[in-house]
């Protein structure tokens, strides 16, 4: 991970542009990862695929973990790391299963609801003040979900429900990361996540275990490598610019997924899925921009208050 401290194209591109390129690269990697999950699920149960994804990601990260050592890994919040891993595992298992049974682009469109659930969770569990504008944007985002799913007199498709459940758990995991980030190092958060997730994901996999073929094992190794590269790209993007500035580029996962789904599986997205995805994306981008604006105001107010106190001494 040493490359995170260097520029991709030193002195040639503005930081914001390079950050956007890293974000798009990460979106492309995760789109390819979703394609490999679908392919692996044709031979193995999705729960097994989830385990191998974690196992081989850990293998790719081991050199960095050994280099990082145990320094900075001391923590008094092991319980929060454990619950974060549990919610992350629940999100992963439901997501992998949904990918095995529904079109890639439709699943990705519905997964964009994660920030909407995070907004609700922040208000309910973290005590954050969510005002009318953000609530309105959240409601609009869920209207986008209805546009995609278009429930009729029968019922909402179970596959769509699986993705929304996955988004709920992803939001819960994100909120726990937000809580951990107040006191924990990035090294600790990354390390504990992979160390917890790998053995945890083995437990459900054992109930459906079959040995993969040698060809499939190669695809699983590739999946672990791509997952690691995707996370590295996103980490680099967020290192170079604010999350609110980078977030719009994350939605390039949709055209990437639509293209891959069409080329490999012959899947097509209808107009209403594009419309619904656009509504969800617009609402979540607005929420991110609004949160960033409020954070800047809070920092400015704190700085002004500190300046007044210093001048009064």
Short mmCIF file of N, CA, C and O in Angstrom, two decimals, residues 100 122 156 184 187:
data_model
loop_
_atom_site.label_atom_id
_atom_site.label_comp_id
_atom_site.label_asym_id
_atom_site.label_seq_id
_atom_site.Cartn_x
_atom_site.Cartn_y
_atom_site.Cartn_z
N UNK A 100 -26.33 -13.48 -7.70
CA UNK A 100 -26.41 -14.78 -8.37
C UNK A 100 -27.76 -15.01 -9.05
O UNK A 100 -27.88 -15.93 -9.87
N UNK A 122 -28.05 7.31 11.00
CA UNK A 122 -27.31 8.36 11.71
C UNK A 122 -28.25 9.15 12.61
O UNK A 122 -27.88 9.55 13.72
N UNK A 156 -43.37 -7.16 -4.20
CA UNK A 156 -42.04 -6.76 -4.62
C UNK A 156 -41.18 -8.01 -4.78
O UNK A 156 -41.25 -8.94 -3.98
N UNK A 184 -9.79 5.40 15.99
CA UNK A 184 -8.97 4.31 15.48
C UNK A 184 -8.21 4.72 14.22
O UNK A 184 -8.65 5.60 13.46
N UNK A 187 -5.10 1.84 9.53
CA UNK A 187 -4.44 0.53 9.54
C UNK A 187 -5.23 -0.46 10.39
O UNK A 187 -5.48 -1.60 9.99
#
